[in-house]
Every structure is written in C-alpha cells, then in structure tokens.
Short mmCIF file of C-alpha atoms and ligand atoms in Angstrom, two decimals:
data_model
loop_
_atom_site.label_atom_id
_atom_site.label_comp_id
_atom_site.label_asym_id
_atom_site.label_seq_id
_atom_site.Cartn_x
_atom_site.Cartn_y
_atom_site.Cartn_z
CA MET P 1118 -8.44 -14.49 -10.11
CA ASN P 1119 -7.59 -17.47 -7.96
CA SER P 1120 -11.21 -18.25 -7.24
CA ARG P 1121 -12.11 -17.87 -10.92
CA ARG P 1122 -9.56 -20.51 -11.83
CA ARG P 1123 -10.84 -22.73 -9.06
CA PHE P 1124 -14.36 -22.41 -10.45
CA LEU P 1125 -13.27 -23.49 -13.88
CA GLN P 1126 -11.45 -26.45 -12.44
CA THR P 1127 -14.26 -27.65 -10.22
CA ALA P 1128 -17.26 -26.78 -12.39
CA GLY P 1129 -16.93 -29.96 -14.41
CA ALA P 1130 -16.40 -32.19 -11.41
CA ALA P 1131 -19.23 -30.75 -9.31
CA ALA P 1132 -21.51 -33.29 -7.77
CA TRP P 1133 -24.72 -31.80 -9.09
CA SER P 1134 -27.21 -34.47 -9.92
CA ALA P 1135 -29.90 -33.82 -12.51
CA ALA P 1136 -32.42 -35.59 -10.28
CA ALA P 1137 -31.90 -33.11 -7.48
CA ILE P 1138 -32.97 -30.16 -9.61
CA SER P 1139 -35.67 -31.65 -11.82
CA LYS P 1140 -38.22 -30.79 -9.15
CA ALA P 1141 -37.55 -27.13 -9.78
CA GLY P 1142 -38.29 -27.58 -13.45
CA ALA P 1143 -34.86 -26.40 -14.53
CA ALA P 1144 -32.96 -28.37 -17.14
CA THR P 1145 -29.59 -26.98 -16.12
CA LEU P 1146 -28.21 -24.99 -13.25
CA PRO P 1147 -27.74 -21.27 -13.89
CA GLU P 1148 -24.12 -20.37 -14.61
CA VAL P 1149 -22.09 -19.37 -11.55
CA ALA P 1150 -21.16 -15.69 -11.70
CA THR P 1151 -18.12 -14.90 -9.60
CA GLN P 1152 -16.31 -11.74 -8.60
CA GLY P 1153 -12.62 -11.27 -7.91
CA SER P 1154 -12.63 -7.48 -7.47
CA VAL P 1155 -13.19 -5.46 -4.29
CA ILE P 1156 -14.16 -2.30 -6.23
CA THR P 1157 -17.72 -0.96 -6.15
CA ARG P 1158 -19.50 -2.17 -9.30
CA PRO P 1159 -22.61 -0.09 -10.03
CA PRO P 1160 -24.79 -2.69 -11.77
CA PRO P 1161 -26.33 -2.14 -15.23
CA LEU P 1162 -30.08 -1.64 -15.65
CA PRO P 1163 -31.90 -5.00 -15.50
CA PRO P 1164 -31.57 -6.77 -18.87
CA THR P 1165 -34.67 -8.95 -18.31
CA GLY P 1166 -37.74 -8.96 -16.09
CA PRO P 1167 -39.52 -5.89 -14.64
CA ALA P 1168 -37.63 -2.56 -14.61
CA PHE P 1169 -35.94 -1.12 -11.52
CA ARG P 1170 -33.09 1.18 -10.62
CA PRO P 1171 -30.33 -1.09 -9.22
CA VAL P 1172 -28.69 -0.44 -5.86
CA VAL P 1173 -24.97 0.25 -5.58
CA THR P 1174 -23.33 -2.26 -3.25
CA VAL P 1175 -20.37 -0.56 -1.56
CA ASN P 1176 -17.21 -2.51 -2.53
CA GLY P 1177 -19.48 -5.16 -3.97
CA TRP P 1178 -21.70 -6.20 -6.83
CA SER P 1179 -25.13 -7.61 -7.69
CA LEU P 1180 -25.76 -11.21 -8.70
CA PRO P 1181 -26.86 -11.69 -12.33
CA TRP P 1182 -29.90 -13.89 -12.99
CA ARG P 1183 -31.55 -15.65 -15.86
CA MET P 1184 -35.24 -15.84 -16.69
CA ASN P 1185 -36.65 -19.37 -16.95
CA ASN P 1186 -40.37 -19.50 -17.91
CA GLY P 1187 -41.08 -16.33 -15.96
CA VAL P 1188 -38.97 -17.34 -12.94
CA LYS P 1189 -35.87 -15.37 -11.99
CA GLU P 1190 -33.08 -17.87 -11.33
CA PHE P 1191 -29.97 -17.13 -9.26
CA HIS P 1192 -27.06 -19.36 -8.29
CA LEU P 1193 -25.17 -18.83 -5.04
CA VAL P 1194 -22.07 -20.87 -4.21
CA ALA P 1195 -20.96 -20.97 -0.57
CA GLU P 1196 -17.17 -21.33 -0.51
CA PRO P 1197 -13.91 -20.22 1.12
CA VAL P 1198 -12.71 -16.87 -0.26
CA VAL P 1199 -9.82 -14.47 0.24
CA ARG P 1200 -11.04 -10.91 0.90
CA GLU P 1201 -8.80 -7.86 0.94
CA LEU P 1202 -10.00 -5.80 3.93
CA ALA P 1203 -7.90 -2.81 2.81
CA GLN P 1204 -4.65 -2.53 0.95
CA GLY P 1205 -2.06 -4.37 3.05
CA MET P 1206 -4.37 -6.92 4.65
CA LYS P 1207 -6.17 -9.97 3.34
CA ALA P 1208 -8.35 -12.36 5.29
CA ASN P 1209 -9.28 -16.00 4.77
CA LEU P 1210 -13.06 -15.85 4.95
CA TRP P 1211 -16.06 -17.86 3.85
CA GLY P 1212 -18.45 -16.18 1.45
CA TYR P 1213 -20.40 -16.59 -1.74
CA ASN P 1214 -19.35 -16.50 -5.41
CA GLY P 1215 -15.78 -15.40 -4.81
CA GLN P 1216 -16.29 -12.68 -2.20
CA SER P 1217 -17.40 -11.92 1.34
CA PRO P 1218 -19.99 -10.58 1.59
CA GLY P 1219 -21.79 -12.40 -1.18
CA PRO P 1220 -23.33 -10.53 -4.10
CA THR P 1221 -26.45 -8.44 -3.55
CA ILE P 1222 -29.63 -10.12 -4.78
CA GLU P 1223 -32.08 -7.69 -6.38
CA THR P 1224 -35.67 -8.54 -7.29
CA VAL P 1225 -38.97 -6.73 -7.80
CA GLU P 1226 -42.11 -7.02 -5.70
CA GLY P 1227 -44.10 -9.92 -7.14
CA ASP P 1228 -41.11 -11.66 -8.76
CA ARG P 1229 -41.10 -15.45 -8.45
CA ILE P 1230 -37.48 -16.39 -7.76
CA ARG P 1231 -35.54 -19.66 -7.62
CA ILE P 1232 -32.18 -19.59 -5.88
CA PHE P 1233 -29.82 -22.54 -6.29
CA VAL P 1234 -27.39 -22.82 -3.38
CA THR P 1235 -24.30 -24.98 -3.89
CA ASN P 1236 -22.16 -25.80 -0.87
CA ARG P 1237 -18.40 -25.88 -1.44
CA LEU P 1238 -17.53 -25.39 2.24
CA PRO P 1239 -15.91 -28.12 4.32
CA GLU P 1240 -19.08 -28.33 6.46
CA HIS P 1241 -22.85 -28.18 5.96
CA THR P 1242 -24.72 -24.90 5.57
CA THR P 1243 -28.14 -23.38 4.72
CA ILE P 1244 -29.33 -19.91 3.73
CA HIS P 1245 -31.90 -17.97 5.70
CA TRP P 1246 -33.62 -15.08 3.86
CA HIS P 1247 -33.64 -12.56 6.70
CA GLY P 1248 -36.79 -10.43 6.86
CA MET P 1249 -38.50 -12.05 3.89
CA LEU P 1250 -42.15 -13.14 3.94
CA LEU P 1251 -42.13 -16.67 2.51
CA PRO P 1252 -43.39 -20.22 3.05
CA SER P 1253 -41.98 -21.68 6.27
CA GLY P 1254 -40.18 -24.44 4.37
CA MET P 1255 -38.14 -21.86 2.42
CA ASP P 1256 -36.89 -20.06 5.55
CA GLY P 1257 -33.55 -21.87 5.57
CA VAL P 1258 -33.22 -22.87 9.21
CA GLY P 1259 -31.09 -26.05 9.25
CA GLY P 1260 -32.79 -28.85 11.17
CA LEU P 1261 -36.02 -26.88 11.66
CA THR P 1262 -37.29 -26.20 8.15
CA GLN P 1263 -34.90 -28.29 6.03
CA PRO P 1264 -32.04 -30.76 6.25
CA GLN P 1265 -28.59 -29.15 6.17
CA ILE P 1266 -26.97 -28.71 2.76
CA GLN P 1267 -24.02 -31.11 2.90
CA PRO P 1268 -20.68 -30.25 1.25
CA GLY P 1269 -20.90 -30.79 -2.51
CA LYS P 1270 -24.73 -30.65 -2.54
CA THR P 1271 -27.08 -28.09 -4.09
CA PHE P 1272 -30.47 -27.04 -2.68
CA VAL P 1273 -33.18 -24.97 -4.35
CA TYR P 1274 -35.18 -22.20 -2.66
CA GLU P 1275 -38.24 -20.89 -4.49
CA PHE P 1276 -40.66 -18.16 -3.39
CA VAL P 1277 -42.29 -14.89 -4.45
CA THR P 1278 -40.73 -11.67 -3.16
CA THR P 1279 -43.99 -10.14 -2.01
CA ARG P 1280 -42.80 -7.08 -0.07
CA SER P 1281 -40.34 -4.39 -1.22
CA GLY P 1282 -37.56 -3.30 1.12
CA THR P 1283 -34.09 -4.09 2.45
CA PHE P 1284 -33.27 -7.63 3.51
CA MET P 1285 -30.24 -9.87 4.10
CA TYR P 1286 -29.23 -13.47 3.62
CA HIS P 1287 -26.98 -15.53 5.88
CA PRO P 1288 -26.54 -19.14 7.01
CA HIS P 1289 -28.74 -20.64 9.70
CA ALA P 1290 -26.31 -23.52 10.27
CA ASP P 1291 -23.29 -23.40 12.59
CA GLU P 1292 -24.12 -19.71 12.70
CA MET P 1293 -21.49 -18.51 15.13
CA VAL P 1294 -18.73 -19.88 12.93
CA GLN P 1295 -20.23 -19.11 9.53
CA MET P 1296 -21.14 -15.50 10.34
CA ALA P 1297 -17.77 -14.91 12.07
CA MET P 1298 -16.20 -16.10 8.81
CA GLY P 1299 -18.12 -13.55 6.72
CA MET P 1300 -21.08 -15.43 5.22
CA MET P 1301 -23.73 -12.84 4.44
CA GLY P 1302 -25.20 -10.76 1.65
CA SER P 1303 -27.73 -7.99 0.98
CA PHE P 1304 -31.13 -8.67 -0.58
CA VAL P 1305 -33.09 -5.73 -2.01
CA VAL P 1306 -36.65 -6.01 -3.25
CA HIS P 1307 -37.68 -3.03 -5.40
CA PRO P 1308 -41.26 -1.72 -5.49
CA LYS P 1309 -43.30 -2.87 -8.47
CA ASP P 1310 -44.26 0.73 -9.25
CA VAL P 1311 -40.90 2.29 -10.22
CA ARG P 1312 -42.16 5.74 -9.13
CA GLN P 1313 -42.52 4.54 -5.54
CA GLN P 1314 -39.64 5.15 -3.13
CA ARG P 1315 -37.61 6.48 -6.04
CA VAL P 1316 -34.21 8.04 -5.30
CA ASP P 1317 -31.31 9.21 -7.47
CA ARG P 1318 -28.67 7.09 -5.71
CA ASP P 1319 -29.27 4.00 -3.64
CA PHE P 1320 -26.36 2.46 -1.68
CA VAL P 1321 -26.34 -0.73 0.38
CA PHE P 1322 -23.84 -2.43 2.67
CA LEU P 1323 -23.66 -4.80 5.64
CA LEU P 1324 -21.87 -4.32 8.94
CA ALA P 1325 -19.60 -7.26 9.78
CA ALA P 1326 -16.96 -7.71 12.50
CA TYR P 1327 -13.90 -9.96 12.58
CA ASP P 1328 -11.32 -10.87 15.18
CA ILE P 1329 -8.03 -11.42 13.37
CA ASP P 1330 -4.84 -11.39 15.40
CA PRO P 1331 -2.16 -9.04 14.02
CA GLY P 1332 -0.03 -11.01 11.56
CA SER P 1333 -2.61 -13.74 10.93
CA PHE P 1334 -5.22 -14.27 8.18
CA THR P 1335 -8.10 -16.27 9.66
CA PRO P 1336 -10.72 -14.86 12.05
CA ARG P 1337 -10.98 -16.27 15.56
CA ILE P 1338 -14.44 -17.76 15.35
CA ASN P 1339 -15.17 -18.08 19.06
CA THR P 1340 -14.98 -14.36 19.80
CA MET P 1341 -18.26 -13.15 21.25
CA LEU P 1342 -17.83 -9.37 21.66
CA ASP P 1343 -14.21 -8.26 21.49
CA PHE P 1344 -13.74 -8.07 17.72
CA ASN P 1345 -10.85 -5.99 16.39
CA LEU P 1346 -11.87 -5.31 12.77
CA TRP P 1347 -15.12 -3.41 12.18
CA THR P 1348 -16.11 -3.57 8.54
CA TRP P 1349 -18.58 -2.37 5.94
CA ASN P 1350 -19.00 -5.16 3.45
CA SER P 1351 -15.84 -6.79 4.80
CA ARG P 1352 -13.74 -3.66 4.11
CA VAL P 1353 -12.18 -1.22 6.59
CA PHE P 1354 -11.09 2.40 6.17
CA PRO P 1355 -9.24 3.43 4.03
CA GLY P 1356 -10.38 0.46 1.91
CA ILE P 1357 -14.07 1.45 1.88
CA ASP P 1358 -15.03 3.24 -1.33
CA HIS P 1359 -16.39 6.77 -1.03
CA LEU P 1360 -20.12 7.28 -1.57
CA VAL P 1361 -20.36 9.75 -4.45
CA ALA P 1362 -23.39 11.93 -5.28
CA ARG P 1363 -24.41 15.09 -7.10
CA THR P 1364 -25.64 18.17 -5.22
CA GLY P 1365 -29.40 17.94 -4.75
CA ASP P 1366 -29.57 14.20 -5.43
CA ARG P 1367 -31.95 12.27 -3.25
CA VAL P 1368 -29.66 9.64 -1.73
CA ARG P 1369 -30.65 6.47 0.11
CA ILE P 1370 -28.24 4.42 2.19
CA ARG P 1371 -29.34 0.96 3.33
CA VAL P 1372 -27.43 -0.68 6.18
CA GLY P 1373 -27.84 -4.17 7.64
CA ASN P 1374 -26.11 -5.22 10.86
CA LEU P 1375 -24.75 -8.76 11.17
CA THR P 1376 -22.22 -7.99 13.91
CA MET P 1377 -22.76 -8.78 17.60
CA THR P 1378 -23.24 -5.16 18.71
CA ASN P 1379 -25.15 -2.04 17.66
CA HIS P 1380 -23.70 0.70 15.44
CA PRO P 1381 -24.86 4.35 15.56
CA MET P 1382 -24.34 5.38 11.94
CA HIS P 1383 -23.54 9.08 11.78
CA LEU P 1384 -23.49 11.31 8.69
CA HIS P 1385 -21.98 14.81 8.83
CA GLY P 1386 -23.46 17.91 7.20
CA HIS P 1387 -26.96 16.57 6.55
CA SER P 1388 -30.20 15.81 8.27
CA PHE P 1389 -31.72 12.55 7.13
CA GLU P 1390 -34.87 10.53 7.68
CA VAL P 1391 -35.16 6.81 8.29
CA THR P 1392 -37.43 5.71 5.46
CA GLY P 1393 -37.20 1.95 5.81
CA THR P 1394 -36.78 -0.62 8.59
CA ASP P 1395 -36.79 -4.41 8.69
CA GLY P 1396 -40.56 -4.32 8.62
CA GLY P 1397 -40.98 -2.19 5.51
CA TRP P 1398 -41.17 1.46 4.46
CA VAL P 1399 -41.87 4.09 7.12
CA PRO P 1400 -44.98 6.13 6.23
CA ARG P 1401 -44.07 9.73 5.38
CA GLY P 1402 -45.86 11.23 8.39
CA ALA P 1403 -43.99 8.93 10.79
CA ARG P 1404 -40.44 9.86 9.69
CA TRP P 1405 -38.40 12.14 11.92
CA PRO P 1406 -35.13 13.95 11.27
CA GLU P 1407 -31.85 12.44 12.47
CA VAL P 1408 -28.11 12.82 12.07
CA SER P 1409 -27.35 9.37 13.53
CA VAL P 1410 -29.31 6.16 13.29
CA ASP P 1411 -28.59 3.24 15.56
CA VAL P 1412 -28.64 -0.06 13.73
CA ALA P 1413 -29.12 -2.83 16.27
CA VAL P 1414 -27.95 -6.41 15.87
CA GLY P 1415 -29.86 -8.18 13.11
CA GLN P 1416 -31.56 -4.96 11.93
CA MET P 1417 -31.73 -3.14 8.62
CA ARG P 1418 -32.21 0.60 8.28
CA ALA P 1419 -32.64 2.68 5.13
CA PHE P 1420 -32.28 6.45 5.40
CA GLU P 1421 -32.51 9.27 2.86
CA PHE P 1422 -31.23 12.83 2.47
CA ASP P 1423 -30.87 15.59 -0.10
CA ALA P 1424 -27.15 15.75 -0.92
CA ILE P 1425 -25.26 18.95 0.01
CA ALA P 1426 -21.91 19.76 -1.63
CA GLY P 1427 -18.80 18.83 0.38
CA ASP P 1428 -16.69 15.99 1.74
CA TRP P 1429 -18.74 14.59 4.59
CA ALA P 1430 -17.46 12.05 7.08
CA PHE P 1431 -19.79 9.07 7.43
CA HIS P 1432 -18.98 6.60 10.19
CA CYS P 1433 -20.05 4.50 13.13
CA HIS P 1434 -20.06 6.77 16.19
CA LYS P 1435 -18.48 4.18 18.50
CA SER P 1436 -14.94 5.48 18.41
CA HIS P 1437 -13.40 2.01 18.82
CA HIS P 1438 -15.20 1.00 15.63
CA THR P 1439 -13.28 3.61 13.62
CA MET P 1440 -9.92 2.05 14.31
CA ASN P 1441 -8.25 -1.13 13.18
CA ALA P 1442 -6.69 -4.01 15.16
CA MET P 1443 -4.26 -3.17 17.98
CA GLY P 1444 -6.51 -0.66 19.70
CA HIS P 1445 -7.26 -2.93 22.63
CA GLY P 1446 -5.45 -3.52 25.89
CA VAL P 1447 -3.26 -0.41 25.58
CA PRO P 1448 -2.91 1.40 28.93
CA THR P 1449 -3.79 5.11 29.12
CA MET P 1450 -0.49 7.01 29.14
CA ILE P 1451 -1.74 10.61 28.95
CA GLY P 1452 0.16 12.68 31.54
CA VAL P 1453 2.64 9.87 32.31
CA ASP P 1454 6.34 10.59 31.79
CA PRO P 1455 7.70 7.34 30.31
CA ARG P 1456 11.24 8.58 29.58
CA GLY P 1457 13.13 6.61 32.22
CA ILE P 1458 11.38 3.31 31.62
CA THR P 1459 11.52 3.71 27.81
CA ASP P 1460 15.31 4.03 27.89
CA ARG P 1461 15.59 0.88 29.99
CA ILE P 1462 13.25 -1.13 27.73
CA ARG P 1463 15.11 0.03 24.61
CA LYS P 1464 18.23 -1.72 25.91
CA LEU P 1465 16.27 -4.97 25.54
CA VAL P 1466 13.96 -4.06 22.60
CA PRO P 1467 15.63 -1.45 20.39
CA ASP P 1468 12.41 -0.62 18.44
CA TYR P 1469 10.29 -0.10 21.55
CA MET P 1470 8.02 2.99 21.54
CA ALA P 1471 5.87 4.22 24.38
CA MET P 1472 2.36 4.98 23.15
CA GLY P 1473 -0.03 7.74 23.96
CA GLU P 1474 1.93 10.04 26.27
CA ARG P 1475 0.31 13.09 24.60
CA GLY P 1476 -2.80 11.31 23.33
CA MET P 1477 -2.87 8.78 20.49
CA ALA P 1478 -2.84 11.13 17.48
CA ASP P 1479 0.81 10.34 16.78
CA MET P 1480 -0.36 6.87 15.79
CA GLY P 1481 -1.81 8.39 12.60
CA THR P 1482 1.66 9.12 11.22
CA MET P 1483 4.18 6.98 13.03
CA GLU P 1484 6.13 4.40 11.14
CA MET P 1485 6.23 1.63 13.68
CA PRO P 1486 7.06 -1.73 12.09
CA LEU P 1487 3.89 -3.85 11.94
CA PRO P 1488 3.60 -7.61 11.53
CA ASP P 1489 2.87 -8.69 7.95
CA ASN P 1490 -0.79 -8.59 6.91
CA THR P 1491 -1.68 -6.06 9.64
CA LEU P 1492 -3.23 -2.63 9.20
CA PRO P 1493 -2.21 0.37 11.29
CA MET P 1494 -4.64 1.17 14.11
CA MET P 1495 -5.21 4.72 12.78
CA THR P 1496 -4.43 5.53 9.20
CA GLY P 1497 -5.50 7.23 5.96
CA THR P 1498 -4.61 10.63 4.56
CA GLY P 1499 -6.88 13.48 3.51
CA PRO P 1500 -6.11 16.75 1.73
CA PHE P 1501 -5.04 18.34 5.06
CA GLY P 1502 -3.08 15.45 6.61
CA PRO P 1503 -3.57 12.16 8.44
CA LEU P 1504 -7.20 11.19 9.06
CA GLU P 1505 -6.38 8.97 12.07
CA MET P 1506 -9.23 6.59 11.31
CA GLY P 1507 -9.82 2.91 10.57
CA GLY P 1508 -12.72 0.45 10.56
CA MET P 1509 -16.22 1.77 9.88
CA PHE P 1510 -15.42 5.11 8.25
CA SER P 1511 -15.91 6.52 4.77
CA VAL P 1512 -16.63 9.83 3.05
CA VAL P 1513 -19.81 10.95 1.29
CA LYS P 1514 -18.54 13.12 -1.57
CA VAL P 1515 -21.11 15.48 -3.04
CA ARG P 1516 -20.27 17.71 -6.02
CA ASP P 1517 -22.28 20.26 -8.03
CA ASN P 1518 -20.94 18.98 -11.32
CA GLN P 1519 -20.91 15.21 -10.68
CA PRO P 1520 -22.69 13.75 -13.73
CA HIS P 1521 -26.00 11.97 -13.05
CA GLY P 1522 -25.42 8.30 -12.35
CA ASP P 1523 -21.61 8.70 -12.24
CA TYR P 1524 -19.88 7.11 -9.25
CA THR P 1525 -16.25 7.85 -10.13
CA ASP P 1526 -14.20 9.52 -7.41
CA PRO P 1527 -14.25 13.31 -7.98
CA GLY P 1528 -11.17 13.90 -5.78
CA TRP P 1529 -11.16 16.07 -2.65
CA TYR P 1530 -13.64 18.91 -2.22
CA ARG P 1531 -12.55 22.43 -3.23
CA HIS P 1532 -13.97 24.62 -0.52
CA PRO P 1533 -15.54 27.88 -1.71
CA LYS P 1534 -13.75 31.03 -0.54
CA ASN P 1535 -14.27 31.92 3.13
CA THR P 1536 -15.82 28.57 4.03
CA LEU P 1537 -12.76 26.86 5.50
CA ALA P 1538 -11.61 26.82 9.14
CA TRP P 1539 -8.38 28.82 9.48
CA GLU P 1540 -5.54 29.24 11.94
CA TRP P 1541 -5.69 32.29 14.22
CA ASN P 1542 -2.34 34.07 14.26
CA GLY P 1543 -3.25 37.12 16.42
CA THR P 1544 -2.64 37.55 20.13
CA LEU P 1545 -4.56 35.49 22.65
CA PRO P 1546 -6.01 37.26 25.70
CA GLU P 1547 -5.53 35.59 29.11
CA PRO P 1548 -8.73 33.71 29.97
CA SER P 1549 -10.48 35.24 32.96
CA ARG P 1550 -11.80 32.55 35.29
CA ALA P 1551 -13.98 33.39 38.26
CA ASN P 1552 -13.01 31.51 41.45
CA ALA P 1553 -10.34 29.49 39.71
CA PRO P 1554 -9.03 26.77 42.04
CA GLN P 1555 -5.55 27.53 43.42
CA SER P 1556 -3.06 24.82 42.64
CA ASP P 1557 -1.33 23.39 45.69
CA PRO P 1558 2.29 22.57 45.02
CA ALA P 1559 2.15 19.82 47.64
CA THR P 1560 -0.40 17.81 45.61
CA LEU P 1561 -0.09 15.90 42.38
CA GLN P 1562 2.39 17.12 39.79
CA VAL P 1563 1.35 16.24 36.24
CA ARG P 1564 3.88 16.84 33.51
CA LYS P 1565 2.29 18.98 30.82
CA PRO P 1566 2.42 17.53 27.34
CA THR P 1567 5.05 19.12 25.17
CA HIS P 1568 5.52 18.71 21.47
CA HIS P 1569 8.72 16.91 20.64
CA GLY P 1570 9.36 14.33 17.95
CA HIS P 1571 9.60 10.60 18.62
CU1 CU O 1983 -19.93 0.56 15.37
#
C-alpha cells in the first residue's frame, strides 16, 4: 500500500523525457503496474498477443504488458521495497514494481518485446536478461554493453524472445550489493506451439539468500557465504505458499538460483524428470528420473512429475537452508549436562536457556523471547505438531478432488485408512547384538538424555 501511494506521488514528477523514448517509437511509457501483496497470484490467460498458459509465480505475480504496433511493452521500475519474508518479519530490500523479487515476465517464442526500465534507486543500475539469446547491446552489462542507468533515468531494451524456456533477470551493475538486496525476477518464454511442453500446472520461483541480523531490517550486503535467511522468492517457511495440484496433473516446477551456493531441491513421494535447463528443453530420450535436483549458482532447472495424492514436503536438502536466522555459531550440546552452569548464568540473565542438550527439536515449540522482526529458527505447525522447519521449505499438496486450475489451499491431507504411521504400544524385545562392546566404567560417562520440561 505504501509503495502504491509512493508511485502515485512520484509518477507526475518522474524525470522521463519524451526524447529519451522516441527512439523506441512509443508515444508514452506503459503504465507502471505495482504489487503490494505477498500472496501467490495465478495470472489470467493472456488478454492480447499469442496464447499461452501462464506460469504461477510462488508468492508473486506476472507483469502485465500492452501491445504497441505488434510489440509487447513492459515497464519495470527498480526501487526500494519492503518485503514480508514471513509473518513476523519484514526486510528493507531493493526490487521491482513494489516487490522483491520483481514480477515474472512472460512472453512467447517469436514475440518482439520492449522493456522500459526506470531507475528509482539511490544508485545506478542495469538489467541483464540471464540466459536470453539477444543482440549484444541488449545484454545489460553496465560499462560493457551500455552506460549505467542513472537514478531517475529510463532505458529501453528491445529484442525478440527467440527461444522458449526458463530465464531470469537481474542487475549487472554493483551486482554484489544489488543481488544481496533482492533485485531479481523470473522470465519465462512459452513455446509458440501451445501443445509443446504443455503441463497442467507450471510453477516458478527464484532462490535468494539474505543476511539480516536478528532484530534488524536491512541485509548485510558484504556477506559472501554465511547468509542466515534462505528464501524462495524472498519468502521463508512458513511464509512460502503451498504448491497445490490435482491427482494426475502433470506439474512443472521451474527454479532459478541467484544465491551464492548450490541447492539440492528435493521432492518427497514422487519421481521427477528434469525437462529444462538454462540451455533449453531436455530431449525426451535424455531425461532421467530423480528425486532431488541440484541447482547450481546462476542456473535454472525445470522438472516435471505426475502428481500423487498427499501432503509432500518439498525443500532444499541442505539442512541449514531449512532453518531461519540464529542457527549459526551455536555449540553442540548433545550429551552435555548444563545444569550447574545454567543455574549460575540465570543469576545474571534470568531468561537464559541452554540449547540443544537433547538435540534441537525443542526449538520448534519453545517460547523464547526473540528480538522484534526476527523469525524463530525452527517453526511452523502441521496437523500432527511442530514442523521444526524454516527457510527453503514448502508443501506440495495434491488432492483427488482439487478442481482443474484451482490453487486455493485444500487444507491438510486426509490419509486413507491404514496408510498412516502409527505408534507401537506392544512389548519390545531386547535387541540381540553379537559381540557388543563391553562398556568400561573407568572411561567416559555420558549422561543419557531424559525427557523433562524446560
Ligand atoms: Cu539450499
């Protein structure tokens, strides 16, 4: 809402000169569409231009366009934004058109497009169209293929999207800072023949990482590797919307990685095939089955599966990437008896809690006071209790009766009879171990974990 008001206030005063855009043959700049919501907005079917089935940007939206003499015109505005990472935490980021990441751009193979880029940042920027085949002068590398776009100025990029697939856009100017601040967006080019690569549901999101100290709002931009917030489209669990499908749907998920490390994306309950990479579609005979796909830095991967009913965890398999800030620098306490030292510290710090004496699972439920604007390290609740997750985690929800094209949350899965893990209440036989090592009372004594409340 804030950014919408800001747009209205600044739109009239913007320093757009008619001379700067006359080259592109446009009489006026396309209207700036902006988004204040963090909810997934499945886009409508294209109102103009060639037909395609739009992608669903997780916790995002697609940028509207206008047709101008056969050219599809878009308008991106680079600007500071406030993004809610999950309920309880907002971040001061830089993005496009009111959000980070920016809106997804969708075109069709063969479309001639014109993208106006207005800079409302305090420093210069450019946009690089990552993976796109285009004239060198449209590649958006500041200093190499164009002058930087100064604050207040608008540049025009124009090219034909010749190859269908999954792409990204991001600045190629002061990159370390501008990417660490969240400047990025997805770019999907649909095949000209709508029957090609057709799926029932098509999701897209970008991997982004931030380093925001607990209690603060602005990312530390000099961090190279030790980020503490691992996001999908600048959202962390439990703020990432569920990916909803109908049983038997052919589902595609497209993932681009603009973090500084790789992410093995793992989907439970299915076998999938990688059908698209940065370079294009993978020929049918060259696809092999997977349950995890590693998305390296700067890469895009699209994978497809036939949806099977259930609630299926979908997450990065690096366990530190499925937790929120605070997970770093904590000593391992498993097997350590902290009782004496805890009592002494509590005399100085009454709220002090020792962490991890029996493992870290208690973190999923404990009510430790957190600084303002900070998410718990492990959080979220499912139908059976705490999920103990954060960061790059969501749920693929597949239902037999989910209407075609409906993305509304169907609630938790109702497991058919006799398909749910249960608690064994019978007697347990003593395990028989051959040649079990004899414990020597003279050696190390480790206190066994016991279950007592904090
Ligand atoms: Cu990861």
